[in-house]
Amino acid sequence: IGSTGHLTSIRAIPDYSSSPWSPPPYADESLFTEEEVTLGHTDLVVPGTLTLPHTSPHTSRAAVVMLQGSGPADRNSSIGQLKPFKDLAWGLATRGIASVRFDKFTFVHPGKPMVNPTLDDEYVYHARAAIALLRSRPDLAELPIVVLGHSLGGTVAPRVGKREPSVAGLVILAGSTKPLHWTAIRQLQYLNMLKDKKHHVPKGVVDAATKQAKFIDSPGLTLSTPSAKLPLDIPASFWLDIRDYNPVSTAAELGKPMFVAQGGRDYQVTLKDDFAAWKAGLGGKSDVEFRVYGDMNHVFRAGTGMSSPEEYDVAGGHVDADVVEDVARWIKELCDKGNGG
């Protein structure tokens, strides 16, 4: 909560992105290697990691571009002591699937402002750079490319697919369909329902954030609206873009295969509000697979009871093996059907 009393962040736990990490049991380090890469040009360069199965190029099935959730996030999508994108990259590589993951611009250059930023600036530019990198490598150029997005990254994945028609398919993990400003309000309200009051948000802050969200949806929001009046102190251009973007209808227009997954205990992206919208908009399509993991949270770890931020602060925690297996299986089926893009 900032000095103005407005919401400046919805991360409810400390950043443990540099915490020790041990490989998940479903990853075999002998089956792949990793290379450091850079994406973008001039002052937009960000570092990343290319994970390559040793089988490439002869039996690798596909290459995956990974998009994290909202806010400054490293390439591993570190949250608490968890590194879900590293889990996914290593698990998929063990199964013959290459991937590239990268630090977000806002993580690499904290505090460096963009002029009139949009979702394209936060995500699409570097996603397309990752696709270009894959296409530039002789060992990967012919592989089908899948865009995998988690949380807000899942929201943006259809836009990347629209910008890059060669993308073979999308994997949307806990992809939000509600605008970010209302998703933030929902999370604050949920935190206030937890028995543990350490994450309690004062009513005045919730009310102020709700007022900001309503203003974003109003005709009063313009490019000239000062960012200090808006959630997270993010410029109006970003909120105008969020407000006018419909991920479900964008996905429906693509005509691409998709795997849409949701954790039943997820409070950040929910079955009722978000997953239901994906099903309503895409449920009639034969090339879209939906999966619900009833006991899993936002980062696809199993648990019981109401999910809470403490679930992220667990040493040795990983994305559930069933999710990795299902994503790998879906990608291989996609390739077997000849959807190479």
Short mmCIF file of C-alpha atoms in Angstrom, two decimals:
data_model
loop_
_atom_site.label_atom_id
_atom_site.label_comp_id
_atom_site.label_asym_id
_atom_site.label_seq_id
_atom_site.Cartn_x
_atom_site.Cartn_y
_atom_site.Cartn_z
CA ILE A 1 0.00 0.00 0.00
CA GLY A 2 1.55 3.25 -1.10
CA SER A 3 1.89 6.53 0.76
CA THR A 4 -1.23 7.83 -1.01
CA GLY A 5 -3.33 5.06 0.52
CA HIS A 6 -3.86 3.51 -2.90
CA LEU A 7 -3.09 -0.03 -3.92
CA THR A 8 0.45 -0.26 -5.33
CA SER A 9 0.94 -4.03 -5.30
CA ILE A 10 -1.12 -7.21 -4.88
CA ARG A 11 1.81 -9.44 -3.97
CA ALA A 12 1.04 -10.62 -0.45
CA ILE A 13 4.30 -12.44 0.31
CA PRO A 14 8.03 -11.65 0.37
CA ASP A 15 10.15 -12.12 -2.74
CA TYR A 16 12.25 -15.25 -2.42
CA SER A 17 13.31 -15.34 -6.09
CA SER A 18 16.92 -16.03 -5.05
CA SER A 19 15.98 -18.85 -2.66
CA PRO A 20 17.63 -22.27 -3.11
CA TRP A 21 15.74 -24.51 -5.52
CA SER A 22 15.90 -28.25 -5.97
CA PRO A 23 14.70 -30.03 -9.13
CA PRO A 24 11.28 -31.66 -9.09
CA PRO A 25 11.31 -35.47 -9.06
CA TYR A 26 9.86 -35.58 -12.57
CA ALA A 27 12.87 -33.76 -14.09
CA ASP A 28 15.96 -35.60 -15.31
CA GLU A 29 18.89 -33.21 -15.75
CA SER A 30 20.79 -35.72 -17.87
CA LEU A 31 18.24 -35.33 -20.67
CA PHE A 32 18.65 -31.63 -21.46
CA THR A 33 20.90 -28.59 -21.36
CA GLU A 34 20.23 -24.88 -20.84
CA GLU A 35 21.64 -21.84 -22.63
CA GLU A 36 21.53 -18.18 -21.71
CA VAL A 37 19.90 -16.03 -24.40
CA THR A 38 18.92 -12.39 -24.87
CA LEU A 39 15.69 -11.13 -26.37
CA GLY A 40 14.84 -7.74 -27.82
CA HIS A 41 16.94 -4.84 -29.02
CA THR A 42 18.73 -1.78 -27.60
CA ASP A 43 17.21 -0.67 -24.30
CA LEU A 44 14.50 -3.36 -24.44
CA VAL A 45 16.87 -6.32 -24.11
CA VAL A 46 16.03 -8.91 -21.45
CA PRO A 47 17.88 -12.12 -20.55
CA GLY A 48 16.35 -15.56 -20.75
CA THR A 49 16.98 -19.28 -20.72
CA LEU A 50 16.62 -21.72 -23.59
CA THR A 51 16.05 -25.27 -22.37
CA LEU A 52 17.02 -27.91 -24.96
CA PRO A 53 16.36 -31.64 -24.81
CA HIS A 54 19.37 -33.66 -25.94
CA THR A 55 17.10 -35.28 -28.49
CA SER A 56 16.80 -32.04 -30.48
CA PRO A 57 16.45 -31.75 -33.42
CA HIS A 58 15.70 -35.37 -34.26
CA THR A 59 12.93 -36.26 -31.85
CA SER A 60 12.06 -33.01 -30.04
CA ARG A 61 8.38 -32.47 -30.47
CA ALA A 62 7.86 -28.73 -29.99
CA ALA A 63 9.19 -25.53 -28.46
CA VAL A 64 7.31 -23.58 -25.80
CA VAL A 65 7.41 -19.83 -25.11
CA MET A 66 6.45 -19.07 -21.49
CA LEU A 67 4.62 -15.96 -20.28
CA GLN A 68 4.42 -15.21 -16.54
CA GLY A 69 1.74 -13.44 -14.53
CA SER A 70 1.39 -9.74 -13.78
CA GLY A 71 4.03 -7.47 -12.30
CA PRO A 72 7.82 -7.72 -12.24
CA ALA A 73 8.62 -11.42 -12.58
CA ASP A 74 11.80 -13.30 -13.30
CA ARG A 75 12.10 -16.01 -15.92
CA ASN A 76 11.22 -18.71 -13.40
CA SER A 77 8.02 -16.91 -12.38
CA SER A 78 9.39 -17.04 -8.83
CA ILE A 79 6.83 -16.52 -6.11
CA GLY A 80 7.64 -17.16 -2.49
CA GLN A 81 10.08 -20.08 -2.54
CA LEU A 82 8.51 -21.60 -5.66
CA LYS A 83 9.78 -21.43 -9.25
CA PRO A 84 6.90 -22.83 -11.32
CA PHE A 85 8.31 -21.95 -14.75
CA LYS A 86 11.60 -23.67 -13.96
CA ASP A 87 9.60 -26.71 -12.90
CA LEU A 88 7.68 -26.65 -16.16
CA ALA A 89 10.75 -26.04 -18.34
CA TRP A 90 12.71 -28.90 -16.77
CA GLY A 91 9.71 -31.23 -16.71
CA LEU A 92 8.88 -30.58 -20.36
CA ALA A 93 12.52 -30.89 -21.45
CA THR A 94 12.70 -34.28 -19.75
CA ARG A 95 9.82 -35.22 -22.04
CA GLY A 96 11.49 -33.96 -25.21
CA ILE A 97 9.97 -30.47 -25.38
CA ALA A 98 12.18 -27.38 -25.68
CA SER A 99 11.26 -24.03 -24.13
CA VAL A 100 12.36 -20.45 -23.68
CA ARG A 101 11.56 -18.39 -20.60
CA PHE A 102 12.73 -14.87 -19.88
CA ASP A 103 12.81 -12.12 -17.28
CA LYS A 104 10.14 -9.50 -17.79
CA PHE A 105 11.24 -5.98 -18.68
CA THR A 106 9.80 -4.67 -15.42
CA PHE A 107 11.97 -7.15 -13.49
CA VAL A 108 15.16 -6.35 -15.38
CA HIS A 109 14.63 -2.58 -15.32
CA PRO A 110 12.73 -1.79 -12.09
CA GLY A 111 11.53 1.77 -12.00
CA LYS A 112 12.35 2.43 -15.66
CA PRO A 113 9.19 3.91 -17.15
CA MET A 114 7.77 3.01 -20.54
CA VAL A 115 6.00 5.68 -22.57
CA ASN A 116 2.30 4.80 -22.71
CA PRO A 117 2.84 1.08 -21.94
CA THR A 118 0.35 -1.59 -23.00
CA LEU A 119 0.10 -5.37 -22.79
CA ASP A 120 2.07 -5.44 -26.02
CA ASP A 121 4.97 -3.70 -24.29
CA GLU A 122 4.78 -5.88 -21.19
CA TYR A 123 4.39 -9.19 -23.01
CA VAL A 124 3.98 -9.34 -26.77
CA TYR A 125 7.22 -7.66 -27.83
CA HIS A 126 9.44 -10.13 -25.98
CA ALA A 127 7.20 -13.12 -26.74
CA ARG A 128 7.64 -12.38 -30.45
CA ALA A 129 11.36 -11.97 -29.90
CA ALA A 130 11.42 -15.43 -28.28
CA ILE A 131 9.57 -16.88 -31.27
CA ALA A 132 12.05 -15.19 -33.63
CA LEU A 133 14.92 -16.69 -31.63
CA LEU A 134 13.46 -20.18 -31.96
CA ARG A 135 12.90 -19.70 -35.70
CA SER A 136 16.47 -18.49 -36.15
CA ARG A 137 18.05 -21.69 -34.82
CA PRO A 138 18.54 -24.53 -37.32
CA ASP A 139 17.96 -27.11 -34.57
CA LEU A 140 14.57 -25.61 -33.64
CA ALA A 141 13.36 -23.71 -36.71
CA GLU A 142 11.00 -26.42 -37.94
CA LEU A 143 9.43 -27.27 -34.61
CA PRO A 144 5.85 -26.19 -33.86
CA ILE A 145 5.75 -23.40 -31.29
CA VAL A 146 3.31 -23.37 -28.38
CA VAL A 147 2.70 -20.28 -26.25
CA LEU A 148 2.19 -21.17 -22.58
CA GLY A 149 0.80 -18.43 -20.38
CA HIS A 150 0.09 -18.44 -16.66
CA SER A 151 -2.29 -16.01 -14.92
CA LEU A 152 -2.08 -12.67 -16.79
CA GLY A 153 0.31 -14.42 -19.16
CA GLY A 154 -2.57 -16.76 -19.98
CA THR A 155 -4.75 -13.74 -20.62
CA VAL A 156 -2.22 -12.36 -23.09
CA ALA A 157 -1.43 -15.67 -24.82
CA PRO A 158 -4.30 -15.30 -27.34
CA ARG A 159 -2.99 -11.87 -28.33
CA VAL A 160 0.43 -13.37 -28.99
CA GLY A 161 -1.26 -16.03 -31.10
CA LYS A 162 -3.05 -13.32 -33.05
CA ARG A 163 0.17 -11.39 -33.66
CA GLU A 164 2.07 -14.55 -34.62
CA PRO A 165 -0.12 -16.72 -36.89
CA SER A 166 2.58 -19.42 -37.07
CA VAL A 167 1.99 -20.34 -33.41
CA ALA A 168 0.68 -23.90 -33.35
CA GLY A 169 -1.37 -23.72 -30.15
CA LEU A 170 -1.84 -22.23 -26.70
CA VAL A 171 -1.55 -23.59 -23.17
CA ILE A 172 -3.48 -21.37 -20.75
CA LEU A 173 -2.80 -22.12 -17.10
CA ALA A 174 -5.04 -20.24 -14.65
CA GLY A 175 -5.58 -17.57 -17.27
CA SER A 176 -7.61 -14.63 -16.01
CA THR A 177 -10.53 -13.42 -18.11
CA LYS A 178 -11.62 -10.57 -15.85
CA PRO A 179 -9.78 -7.23 -16.17
CA LEU A 180 -6.77 -6.94 -13.89
CA HIS A 181 -8.22 -4.06 -11.86
CA TRP A 182 -11.24 -6.15 -10.84
CA THR A 183 -9.15 -9.27 -10.31
CA ALA A 184 -7.10 -7.27 -7.80
CA ILE A 185 -10.24 -6.24 -5.89
CA ARG A 186 -11.43 -9.84 -5.76
CA GLN A 187 -8.09 -10.95 -4.33
CA LEU A 188 -8.15 -8.26 -1.65
CA GLN A 189 -11.65 -9.28 -0.62
CA TYR A 190 -10.61 -12.91 -0.46
CA LEU A 191 -7.58 -12.17 1.72
CA ASN A 192 -9.92 -10.48 4.19
CA MET A 193 -11.90 -13.71 4.51
CA LEU A 194 -8.91 -15.73 5.74
CA LYS A 195 -8.76 -16.62 9.42
CA ASP A 196 -5.12 -15.54 9.53
CA LYS A 197 -5.35 -11.74 9.63
CA LYS A 198 -1.70 -11.08 8.75
CA HIS A 199 -2.80 -10.40 5.15
CA HIS A 200 -5.82 -8.33 6.12
CA VAL A 201 -6.33 -5.26 3.95
CA PRO A 202 -7.97 -2.22 5.59
CA LYS A 203 -11.46 -1.44 4.36
CA GLY A 204 -10.37 2.04 3.34
CA VAL A 205 -7.78 0.62 0.99
CA VAL A 206 -10.28 -1.81 -0.55
CA ASP A 207 -12.77 1.02 -1.00
CA ALA A 208 -10.13 3.25 -2.61
CA ALA A 209 -9.05 0.46 -4.95
CA THR A 210 -12.68 -0.20 -5.89
CA LYS A 211 -13.15 3.47 -6.66
CA GLN A 212 -10.07 3.38 -8.89
CA ALA A 213 -11.37 0.28 -10.68
CA LYS A 214 -14.72 1.93 -11.35
CA PHE A 215 -12.93 4.97 -12.72
CA ILE A 216 -10.97 2.76 -15.13
CA ASP A 217 -14.28 1.50 -16.55
CA SER A 218 -15.64 5.03 -16.90
CA PRO A 219 -15.45 7.46 -19.84
CA GLY A 220 -13.32 9.67 -17.61
CA LEU A 221 -10.20 7.57 -18.13
CA THR A 222 -8.00 9.03 -20.89
CA LEU A 223 -4.35 8.83 -21.88
CA SER A 224 -3.76 12.06 -19.97
CA THR A 225 -5.04 10.69 -16.64
CA PRO A 226 -2.12 10.84 -14.13
CA SER A 227 -0.86 7.38 -13.19
CA ALA A 228 -0.87 8.42 -9.51
CA LYS A 229 -4.66 8.22 -9.65
CA LEU A 230 -4.66 4.68 -11.00
CA PRO A 231 -4.05 1.21 -9.49
CA LEU A 232 -0.44 0.16 -9.02
CA ASP A 233 0.63 3.62 -10.24
CA ILE A 234 0.53 2.21 -13.79
CA PRO A 235 -0.16 4.68 -16.65
CA ALA A 236 -3.61 5.04 -18.18
CA SER A 237 -2.49 3.52 -21.51
CA PHE A 238 -2.11 0.13 -19.83
CA TRP A 239 -5.53 0.25 -18.19
CA LEU A 240 -7.21 1.40 -21.41
CA ASP A 241 -5.66 -1.59 -23.16
CA ILE A 242 -6.72 -4.00 -20.40
CA ARG A 243 -10.23 -2.55 -20.42
CA ASP A 244 -10.70 -2.98 -24.14
CA TYR A 245 -9.13 -6.43 -24.51
CA ASN A 246 -11.24 -9.59 -24.42
CA PRO A 247 -8.99 -12.66 -24.18
CA VAL A 248 -11.80 -15.17 -24.71
CA SER A 249 -13.14 -13.66 -27.93
CA THR A 250 -9.58 -13.18 -29.17
CA ALA A 251 -8.86 -16.85 -28.48
CA ALA A 252 -12.10 -17.93 -30.16
CA GLU A 253 -11.13 -16.14 -33.37
CA LEU A 254 -7.73 -17.82 -33.64
CA GLY A 255 -8.85 -21.26 -34.71
CA LYS A 256 -5.91 -22.81 -32.87
CA PRO A 257 -5.82 -25.82 -30.52
CA MET A 258 -5.73 -24.91 -26.84
CA PHE A 259 -5.27 -26.53 -23.46
CA VAL A 260 -7.01 -24.56 -20.70
CA ALA A 261 -6.33 -25.61 -17.10
CA GLN A 262 -7.51 -24.33 -13.73
CA GLY A 263 -6.91 -25.13 -10.08
CA GLY A 264 -10.07 -25.60 -8.04
CA ARG A 265 -8.62 -23.85 -4.96
CA ASP A 266 -7.21 -20.89 -6.88
CA TYR A 267 -8.37 -17.56 -5.41
CA GLN A 268 -6.37 -15.35 -7.76
CA VAL A 269 -8.02 -16.74 -10.88
CA THR A 270 -11.20 -18.64 -10.17
CA LEU A 271 -13.39 -21.41 -11.53
CA LYS A 272 -16.51 -19.29 -11.16
CA ASP A 273 -15.33 -16.06 -12.77
CA ASP A 274 -12.49 -16.94 -15.13
CA PHE A 275 -12.49 -20.62 -16.09
CA ALA A 276 -16.25 -20.46 -16.66
CA ALA A 277 -15.70 -17.66 -19.16
CA TRP A 278 -13.14 -19.71 -21.10
CA LYS A 279 -15.59 -22.62 -21.23
CA ALA A 280 -18.47 -20.39 -22.30
CA GLY A 281 -16.47 -18.89 -25.15
CA LEU A 282 -14.47 -21.92 -26.27
CA GLY A 283 -16.44 -24.92 -25.04
CA GLY A 284 -17.96 -25.70 -28.41
CA LYS A 285 -14.60 -26.13 -30.11
CA SER A 286 -13.36 -29.68 -30.60
CA ASP A 287 -9.69 -28.67 -30.50
CA VAL A 288 -9.87 -27.08 -27.03
CA GLU A 289 -9.24 -29.27 -23.98
CA PHE A 290 -10.31 -28.13 -20.50
CA ARG A 291 -8.89 -29.53 -17.29
CA VAL A 292 -9.75 -28.74 -13.68
CA TYR A 293 -7.44 -29.85 -10.88
CA GLY A 294 -9.81 -29.65 -7.95
CA ASP A 295 -7.33 -29.57 -5.06
CA MET A 296 -4.74 -27.26 -6.65
CA ASN A 297 -3.99 -23.58 -6.14
CA HIS A 298 -2.89 -20.80 -8.49
CA VAL A 299 0.52 -22.35 -9.18
CA PHE A 300 -0.92 -25.86 -9.47
CA ARG A 301 0.16 -27.29 -6.15
CA ALA A 302 -2.23 -29.53 -4.25
CA GLY A 303 -3.60 -28.58 -0.84
CA THR A 304 -6.66 -28.53 1.37
CA GLY A 305 -8.95 -25.84 2.71
CA MET A 306 -8.85 -22.22 1.67
CA SER A 307 -5.75 -21.38 -0.33
CA SER A 308 -3.52 -18.69 1.18
CA PRO A 309 -0.26 -16.85 0.40
CA GLU A 310 1.56 -19.17 2.85
CA GLU A 311 1.28 -21.94 0.25
CA TYR A 312 3.92 -20.15 -1.82
CA ASP A 313 6.46 -20.01 1.00
CA VAL A 314 7.21 -23.74 0.99
CA ALA A 315 10.74 -24.99 0.42
CA GLY A 316 10.91 -27.81 -2.09
CA GLY A 317 7.46 -27.17 -3.54
CA HIS A 318 6.83 -27.78 -7.22
CA VAL A 319 4.16 -27.69 -9.91
CA ASP A 320 2.25 -30.95 -9.61
CA ALA A 321 3.53 -33.80 -11.78
CA ASP A 322 0.05 -34.46 -13.19
CA VAL A 323 -0.04 -30.96 -14.68
CA VAL A 324 3.38 -31.37 -16.30
CA GLU A 325 2.36 -34.75 -17.70
CA ASP A 326 -0.91 -33.40 -19.06
CA VAL A 327 0.73 -30.39 -20.73
CA ALA A 328 3.44 -32.60 -22.28
CA ARG A 329 0.87 -35.13 -23.44
CA TRP A 330 -1.31 -32.41 -25.00
CA ILE A 331 1.66 -30.88 -26.84
CA LYS A 332 2.72 -34.25 -28.21
CA GLU A 333 -0.84 -34.96 -29.35
CA LEU A 334 -0.92 -31.56 -31.03
CA CYS A 335 2.23 -32.41 -32.95
CA ASP A 336 0.99 -35.89 -33.86
CA LYS A 337 -2.10 -34.33 -35.45
CA GLY A 338 0.13 -32.26 -37.69
CA ASN A 339 -0.62 -28.87 -36.18
CA GLY A 340 2.85 -27.57 -36.83
CA GLY A 341 1.73 -24.06 -37.67
#
